[in-house]
């Protein structure tokens, strides 16, 4: 059994057989007035290489059903490969929300022609407040032979969107 002494300390006394004690703490949510809402997370993966900017919509990476006024955090990785058989290579991808570019990732190689590919990974990390219900991605300018790599796995291009329920705006700073 468990006996509580003054001062908040607990003593256990063994009885017959095994004596066990399980202590479970429940956070005091009266400070917040409610139980916190869990953050939602979804990952989108580019299923195939993007080799042209003539159709710049990367629909594999589109997120829908965002809640206007909520905060979202974007993380991910963009895998660029530039074939610089012709001099100089360039490729970019942009996050588009409510008609605005939130983030641009670009790989640009200024060099003479060579026989190999130049590759680069760019990590994504930014936060935004939803003003519309979708987040899309488009491919900007591409030089000849430029590729945004996608293979359906997180080892190439992917984007993760997390709905953040623990952020609020302030003018405190």
Coordinates of N, CA and C in Angstrom, one line a residue:
X1 N 0.8 -1.2 0.0 CA 0.0 0.0 0.0 C 0.9 1.2 0.0
X2 N 0.3 2.4 -0.3 CA 1.0 3.6 -0.3 C 0.5 4.5 0.8
X3 N 1.5 5.1 1.5 CA 1.1 6.0 2.6 C 1.8 7.4 2.4
X4 N 1.0 8.4 2.5 CA 1.6 9.7 2.3 C 1.8 10.4 3.6
X5 N 3.1 10.9 3.8 CA 3.4 11.6 5.0 C 3.2 13.1 4.7
X6 N 3.3 13.9 5.7 CA 3.2 15.3 5.5 C 4.4 15.8 4.7
X7 N 4.3 16.9 4.0 CA 5.4 17.4 3.1 C 5.4 16.8 1.8
X8 N 4.4 15.9 1.4 CA 4.3 15.4 0.1 C 5.1 14.2 -0.3
X9 N 5.9 13.6 0.7 CA 6.7 12.4 0.3 C 5.8 11.2 0.5
X10 N 6.1 10.2 -0.3 CA 5.3 8.9 -0.4 C 6.2 7.8 0.1
X11 N 5.7 6.9 0.9 CA 6.4 5.7 1.3 C 5.6 4.5 0.8
X12 N 6.3 3.5 0.4 CA 5.7 2.2 0.1 C 6.0 1.2 1.1
X13 N 5.1 0.3 1.4 CA 5.3 -0.8 2.3 C 4.9 -2.0 1.6
X14 N 5.8 -3.0 1.6 CA 5.5 -4.3 0.9 C 4.5 -5.1 1.6
X15 N 3.7 -5.8 0.9 CA 2.7 -6.7 1.5 C 3.0 -8.1 1.0
X16 N 2.1 -8.9 0.9 CA 2.3 -10.3 0.4 C 2.5 -10.3 -1.1
X17 N 3.4 -11.1 -1.5 CA 3.7 -11.2 -2.9 C 4.4 -9.9 -3.5
X18 N 4.0 -9.6 -4.7 CA 4.6 -8.4 -5.3 C 3.8 -7.1 -4.9
X19 N 4.6 -6.1 -4.7 CA 3.9 -4.8 -4.5 C 4.4 -3.9 -5.7
X20 N 3.5 -3.3 -6.3 CA 3.9 -2.4 -7.4 C 3.2 -1.0 -7.2
X21 N 3.8 0.0 -7.8 CA 3.3 1.3 -7.7 C 3.5 1.9 -9.1
X22 N 2.4 2.5 -9.6 CA 2.4 3.2 -10.9 C 2.0 4.6 -10.7
X23 N 2.9 5.5 -11.1 CA 2.6 6.9 -10.9 C 2.4 7.5 -12.3
X24 N 1.2 8.1 -12.5 CA 0.9 8.7 -13.8 C 0.6 10.2 -13.6
X25 N 1.4 11.0 -14.3 CA 1.2 12.5 -14.1 C 0.4 13.0 -15.3
X26 N -0.6 13.8 -15.0 CA -1.4 14.5 -16.1 C -1.1 15.9 -16.0
X27 N -0.7 16.5 -17.2 CA -0.3 18.0 -17.2 C -1.5 18.8 -16.7
X28 N -1.2 19.9 -16.1 CA -2.2 20.9 -15.7 C -2.6 21.8 -16.8
X29 N -3.7 21.5 -17.5 CA -4.1 22.2 -18.7 C -5.0 23.4 -18.3
X30 N -5.2 23.6 -17.0 CA -6.0 24.8 -16.6 C -5.3 26.1 -17.0
X31 N -4.0 26.0 -17.1 CA -3.3 27.2 -17.5 C -3.7 27.6 -18.9
X32 N -3.9 26.7 -19.8 CA -4.2 26.9 -21.2 C -5.7 27.0 -21.4
X33 N -6.5 26.4 -20.5 CA -7.9 26.4 -20.6 C -8.5 25.3 -21.5
X34 N -7.6 24.5 -22.1 CA -8.0 23.5 -23.0 C -6.9 22.5 -23.2
X35 N -7.2 21.3 -23.7 CA -6.2 20.4 -24.1 C -5.6 20.9 -25.4
X36 N -4.2 20.8 -25.5 CA -3.6 21.3 -26.8 C -4.0 20.4 -28.0
X37 N -4.1 21.0 -29.1 CA -4.4 20.2 -30.3 C -3.1 19.7 -30.9
X38 N -3.1 18.4 -31.4 CA -2.0 17.8 -31.9 C -1.6 18.5 -33.3
X39 N -0.3 18.6 -33.6 CA 0.1 19.1 -34.9 C -0.1 18.0 -35.9
X40 N -0.6 18.4 -37.1 CA -0.8 17.5 -38.2 C 0.4 17.6 -39.1
X41 N 0.9 16.4 -39.6 CA 2.0 16.4 -40.5 C 1.7 15.6 -41.7
X42 N 2.1 16.0 -42.9 CA 2.0 15.3 -44.1 C 3.2 15.5 -45.0
X43 N 3.6 14.4 -45.6 CA 4.8 14.4 -46.5 C 4.4 14.1 -47.9
X44 N 4.9 14.9 -48.9 CA 4.7 14.7 -50.3 C 6.0 14.4 -50.9
X45 N 6.0 13.5 -51.9 CA 7.3 13.0 -52.5 C 7.2 13.2 -54.0
X46 N 8.2 13.7 -54.6 CA 8.2 13.9 -56.1 C 8.4 12.5 -56.7
X47 N 7.5 12.0 -57.5 CA 7.5 10.6 -58.0 C 8.4 10.4 -59.2
X48 N 8.7 11.5 -59.9 CA 9.5 11.3 -61.1 C 10.3 12.6 -61.3
X49 N 11.4 12.5 -62.1 CA 12.2 13.7 -62.4 C 11.4 14.7 -63.1
X50 N 11.7 16.0 -62.8 CA 11.1 17.1 -63.5 C 12.3 17.7 -64.4
X51 N 12.1 17.7 -65.7 CA 13.2 18.0 -66.6 C 12.9 19.3 -67.4
X52 N 11.8 19.9 -67.2 CA 11.4 21.1 -68.0 C 10.7 22.1 -67.2
X53 N 10.9 23.4 -67.6 CA 10.1 24.4 -66.9 C 8.9 24.8 -67.8
X54 N 8.6 24.1 -68.9 CA 7.5 24.4 -69.7 C 6.1 24.1 -69.1
X55 N 6.1 23.1 -68.2 CA 4.9 22.8 -67.4 C 5.4 22.8 -65.9
X56 N 5.4 24.0 -65.4 CA 6.1 24.2 -64.1 C 5.4 23.7 -62.8
X57 N 4.2 23.2 -63.0 CA 3.5 22.7 -61.8 C 4.0 21.4 -61.4
X58 N 4.4 21.3 -60.1 CA 4.9 20.0 -59.5 C 3.7 19.5 -58.7
X59 N 2.7 18.9 -59.3 CA 1.5 18.5 -58.6 C 1.7 17.5 -57.5
X60 N 2.8 16.7 -57.6 CA 3.1 15.7 -56.5 C 3.3 16.4 -55.2
X61 N 3.7 17.7 -55.2 CA 4.1 18.4 -54.0 C 3.0 19.3 -53.5
X62 N 1.8 19.3 -54.1 CA 0.7 20.2 -53.8 C 0.0 19.8 -52.5
X63 N -0.2 20.7 -51.6 CA -0.9 20.5 -50.3 C -2.2 21.3 -50.4
X64 N -3.3 20.7 -50.1 CA -4.6 21.3 -50.1 C -5.2 21.3 -48.7
X65 N -6.4 21.9 -48.6 CA -7.1 21.9 -47.3 C -6.4 22.6 -46.1
X66 N -5.5 23.6 -46.4 CA -4.9 24.3 -45.3 C -6.0 25.2 -44.7
X67 N -5.8 25.5 -43.4 CA -6.8 26.3 -42.7 C -6.3 27.7 -42.7
X68 N -7.0 28.6 -43.3 CA -6.7 30.1 -43.3 C -6.5 30.6 -41.9
X69 N -5.4 31.2 -41.6 CA -5.1 31.8 -40.3 C -4.2 30.9 -39.4
X70 N -4.0 29.6 -39.8 CA -3.2 28.8 -39.1 C -1.7 28.9 -39.6
X71 N -0.8 28.5 -38.7 CA 0.6 28.6 -39.0 C 1.1 27.2 -39.5
X72 N 2.0 27.2 -40.5 CA 2.5 25.9 -41.1 C 4.0 26.0 -41.2
X73 N 4.7 24.9 -41.0 CA 6.1 24.8 -41.1 C 6.4 23.8 -42.3
X74 N 7.3 24.3 -43.2 CA 7.7 23.4 -44.3 C 9.1 23.0 -44.1
X75 N 9.4 21.7 -44.3 CA 10.7 21.1 -44.3 C 10.8 20.2 -45.5
X76 N 12.0 19.9 -45.9 CA 12.1 19.0 -47.0 C 13.5 19.1 -47.6
X77 N 13.6 18.5 -48.8 CA 14.9 18.5 -49.5 C 14.6 18.5 -51.0
X78 N 15.3 19.3 -51.7 CA 15.3 19.4 -53.1 C 16.6 18.9 -53.7
X79 N 16.5 18.0 -54.6 CA 17.7 17.4 -55.2 C 17.8 17.9 -56.7
X80 N 18.8 18.7 -56.9 CA 19.0 19.2 -58.3 C 20.2 18.4 -59.0
X81 N 20.0 18.2 -60.3 CA 21.1 17.7 -61.1 C 21.2 18.5 -62.3
X82 N 22.4 19.0 -62.6 CA 22.6 19.9 -63.8 C 23.6 19.2 -64.7
X83 N 23.2 18.9 -65.9 CA 24.1 18.4 -67.0 C 24.7 19.6 -67.6
X84 N 25.9 19.8 -67.4 CA 26.6 21.0 -67.9 C 27.4 20.7 -69.1
X85 N 26.9 19.8 -70.0 CA 27.6 19.6 -71.3 C 27.7 20.9 -72.1
X86 N 26.6 21.7 -71.9 CA 26.7 23.1 -72.4 C 27.1 23.9 -71.2
X87 N 27.8 25.0 -71.4 CA 28.3 25.8 -70.3 C 27.2 26.3 -69.5
X88 N 27.4 26.4 -68.2 CA 26.5 27.0 -67.2 C 25.2 26.2 -67.0
X89 N 24.8 26.0 -65.8 CA 23.6 25.3 -65.6 C 22.7 26.0 -64.5
X90 N 21.4 25.8 -64.6 CA 20.6 26.6 -63.7 C 19.2 25.9 -63.6
X91 N 18.7 25.8 -62.3 CA 17.4 25.2 -62.1 C 16.9 25.8 -60.8
X92 N 15.6 26.1 -60.7 CA 15.0 26.5 -59.5 C 13.6 26.0 -59.3
X93 N 13.2 26.0 -58.0 CA 11.9 25.5 -57.6 C 11.4 26.5 -56.6
X94 N 10.1 26.8 -56.6 CA 9.5 27.9 -55.7 C 8.2 27.4 -55.1
X95 N 8.1 27.7 -53.8 CA 6.8 27.5 -53.1 C 5.9 28.6 -53.3
X96 N 4.7 28.3 -53.7 CA 3.7 29.4 -54.1 C 2.5 29.2 -53.2
X97 N 2.1 30.4 -52.6 CA 1.0 30.4 -51.7 C 0.2 31.7 -51.9
X98 N -1.0 31.6 -52.2 CA -1.9 32.8 -52.4 C -1.3 33.8 -53.4
X99 N -0.6 33.2 -54.5 CA 0.0 34.0 -55.5 C 1.3 34.6 -55.2
X100 N 1.9 34.3 -54.1 CA 3.2 34.8 -53.7 C 4.2 33.7 -53.6
X101 N 5.5 34.0 -53.9 CA 6.5 33.0 -53.7 C 7.0 33.1 -52.2
X102 N 6.9 32.0 -51.5 CA 7.3 32.0 -50.1 C 8.7 31.6 -49.9
X103 N 9.2 30.8 -50.9 CA 10.6 30.3 -50.8 C 11.1 29.9 -52.2
X104 N 12.3 30.2 -52.5 CA 12.9 29.8 -53.7 C 14.2 29.0 -53.4
X105 N 14.3 27.8 -54.0 CA 15.5 27.0 -54.0 C 16.1 27.0 -55.4
X106 N 17.4 27.3 -55.5 CA 18.0 27.4 -56.8 C 19.4 26.8 -56.7
X107 N 19.8 26.1 -57.8 CA 21.2 25.7 -58.0 C 21.6 26.3 -59.3
X108 N 22.7 27.0 -59.3 CA 23.3 27.6 -60.5 C 24.8 27.3 -60.5
X109 N 25.2 26.8 -61.6 CA 26.6 26.5 -61.8 C 27.1 27.3 -63.0
X110 N 28.1 28.2 -62.7 CA 28.7 29.0 -63.7 C 30.1 28.4 -64.0
X111 N 30.2 27.7 -65.1 CA 31.4 27.1 -65.4 C 31.4 26.7 -66.9
X112 N 32.6 26.4 -67.4 CA 32.7 25.9 -68.8 C 32.0 24.5 -68.9
X113 N 31.7 24.1 -70.1 CA 31.1 22.8 -70.4 C 32.1 21.7 -69.9
X114 N 31.5 20.7 -69.3 CA 32.3 19.5 -68.9 C 31.5 18.2 -69.2
X115 N 32.0 17.1 -68.8 CA 31.3 15.9 -69.2 C 30.4 15.3 -68.1
X116 N 30.5 15.8 -66.9 CA 29.7 15.3 -65.8 C 28.5 16.1 -65.4
X117 N 27.7 15.5 -64.5 CA 26.6 16.2 -63.9 C 27.1 16.9 -62.6
X118 N 26.5 18.0 -62.3 CA 26.7 18.7 -61.0 C 25.4 18.5 -60.2
X119 N 25.6 18.0 -59.0 CA 24.4 17.8 -58.2 C 24.4 18.6 -56.9
X120 N 23.2 18.9 -56.4 CA 23.2 19.7 -55.2 C 21.8 19.4 -54.5
X121 N 21.9 19.3 -53.2 CA 20.8 19.1 -52.3 C 20.5 20.4 -51.6
X122 N 19.3 20.9 -51.5 CA 19.0 22.1 -50.8 C 17.9 21.7 -49.8
X123 N 18.2 22.0 -48.5 CA 17.2 21.8 -47.5 C 16.2 22.9 -47.4
X124 N 14.9 22.5 -47.1 CA 13.9 23.5 -47.0 C 13.5 23.7 -45.5
X125 N 13.3 24.9 -45.1 CA 12.8 25.1 -43.7 C 12.3 26.6 -43.7
X126 N 11.0 26.7 -43.6 CA 10.4 28.0 -43.4 C 9.0 27.9 -42.8
X127 N 8.5 28.9 -42.3 CA 7.2 29.0 -41.6 C 6.3 30.1 -42.3
X128 N 5.0 29.8 -42.4 CA 4.1 30.8 -43.0 C 2.8 30.7 -42.3
X129 N 2.0 31.8 -42.4 CA 0.6 31.8 -41.9 C -0.3 31.7 -43.2
X130 N -1.2 30.7 -43.2 CA -2.0 30.5 -44.3 C -3.0 31.6 -44.6
X131 N -2.9 32.1 -45.8 CA -3.9 33.1 -46.4 C -4.8 32.5 -47.4
X132 N -4.5 31.3 -47.8 CA -5.3 30.5 -48.8 C -5.3 29.0 -48.4
X133 N -6.0 28.2 -49.1 CA -6.1 26.8 -48.7 C -5.1 25.9 -49.4
X134 N -4.2 26.4 -50.3 CA -3.3 25.5 -51.0 C -1.9 26.0 -50.9
X135 N -0.9 25.1 -51.0 CA 0.5 25.4 -51.1 C 1.0 24.6 -52.3
X136 N 1.5 25.2 -53.3 CA 1.9 24.5 -54.5 C 3.4 24.9 -54.8
X137 N 4.0 24.1 -55.7 CA 5.4 24.3 -56.0 C 5.5 24.4 -57.5
X138 N 6.3 25.3 -58.0 CA 6.6 25.3 -59.5 C 8.0 25.4 -59.8
X139 N 8.4 24.9 -61.0 CA 9.7 24.9 -61.4 C 9.9 26.2 -62.2
X140 N 10.9 27.0 -61.9 CA 11.2 28.2 -62.6 C 12.0 28.0 -63.8
X141 N 13.1 28.8 -64.0 CA 13.9 28.6 -65.2 C 14.8 27.4 -65.1
X142 N 14.9 26.7 -66.2 CA 15.7 25.5 -66.3 C 16.6 25.7 -67.5
X143 N 17.9 25.4 -67.3 CA 18.8 25.3 -68.5 C 18.7 23.9 -69.1
X144 N 19.3 23.8 -70.3 CA 19.3 22.5 -70.9 C 19.9 21.5 -70.1
X145 N 19.2 20.3 -69.9 CA 19.8 19.2 -69.1 C 19.6 19.3 -67.6
X146 N 18.9 20.4 -67.1 CA 18.7 20.5 -65.7 C 17.5 19.6 -65.3
X147 N 17.6 19.1 -64.1 CA 16.7 18.1 -63.6 C 16.4 18.4 -62.1
X148 N 15.2 18.3 -61.7 CA 14.9 18.2 -60.2 C 14.5 16.7 -60.1
X149 N 15.4 16.0 -59.3 CA 15.3 14.6 -59.2 C 14.1 14.2 -58.3
X150 N 13.4 13.2 -58.7 CA 12.3 12.6 -58.0 C 12.2 11.1 -58.3
X151 N 12.1 10.3 -57.3 CA 12.0 8.8 -57.5 C 10.9 8.1 -56.6
X152 N 10.1 9.0 -56.0 CA 9.1 8.4 -55.1 C 9.6 8.1 -53.7
X153 N 10.8 8.5 -53.4 CA 11.4 8.2 -52.1 C 12.0 9.5 -51.5
X154 N 12.2 9.5 -50.2 CA 12.7 10.6 -49.5 C 14.2 10.9 -49.7
X155 N 14.8 10.0 -50.4 CA 16.3 10.2 -50.7 C 16.5 11.2 -51.8
X156 N 15.4 11.6 -52.5 CA 15.5 12.6 -53.5 C 14.7 13.8 -53.1
X157 N 13.7 14.3 -53.9 CA 12.9 15.5 -53.5 C 11.7 15.1 -52.8
X158 N 11.5 15.8 -51.6 CA 10.3 15.6 -50.8 C 10.0 16.9 -50.0
X159 N 8.8 17.1 -49.7 CA 8.4 18.3 -48.9 C 7.4 17.8 -47.7
X160 N 7.7 18.2 -46.5 CA 6.8 17.9 -45.4 C 6.2 19.2 -44.9
X161 N 4.9 19.1 -44.7 CA 4.1 20.3 -44.2 C 3.6 19.9 -42.8
X162 N 3.8 20.8 -41.8 CA 3.3 20.5 -40.5 C 2.4 21.7 -40.0
X163 N 1.2 21.4 -39.7 CA 0.3 22.4 -39.1 C 0.8 22.7 -37.7
X164 N 1.1 24.0 -37.4 CA 1.7 24.3 -36.1 C 0.6 24.9 -35.2
X165 N 0.2 24.3 -34.2 CA -0.8 24.8 -33.3 C -0.2 25.5 -32.0
X166 N 1.1 25.6 -32.0 CA 1.8 26.2 -30.8 C 2.4 27.6 -31.1
X167 N 2.0 28.2 -32.3 CA 2.5 29.5 -32.6 C 1.4 30.5 -32.6
X168 N 1.8 31.7 -32.2 CA 0.8 32.8 -32.4 C 1.6 34.1 -32.6
X169 N 1.0 35.0 -33.3 CA 1.7 36.3 -33.7 C 1.7 37.2 -32.5
X170 N 2.7 38.0 -32.4 CA 2.8 39.0 -31.3 C 3.5 40.3 -31.9
X171 N 3.4 41.4 -31.2 CA 4.2 42.6 -31.5 C 5.1 42.9 -30.3
X172 N 5.4 41.8 -29.5 CA 6.2 41.9 -28.3 C 7.6 42.2 -28.5
X173 N 8.2 41.9 -29.7 CA 9.7 42.0 -29.8 C 10.1 43.3 -30.4

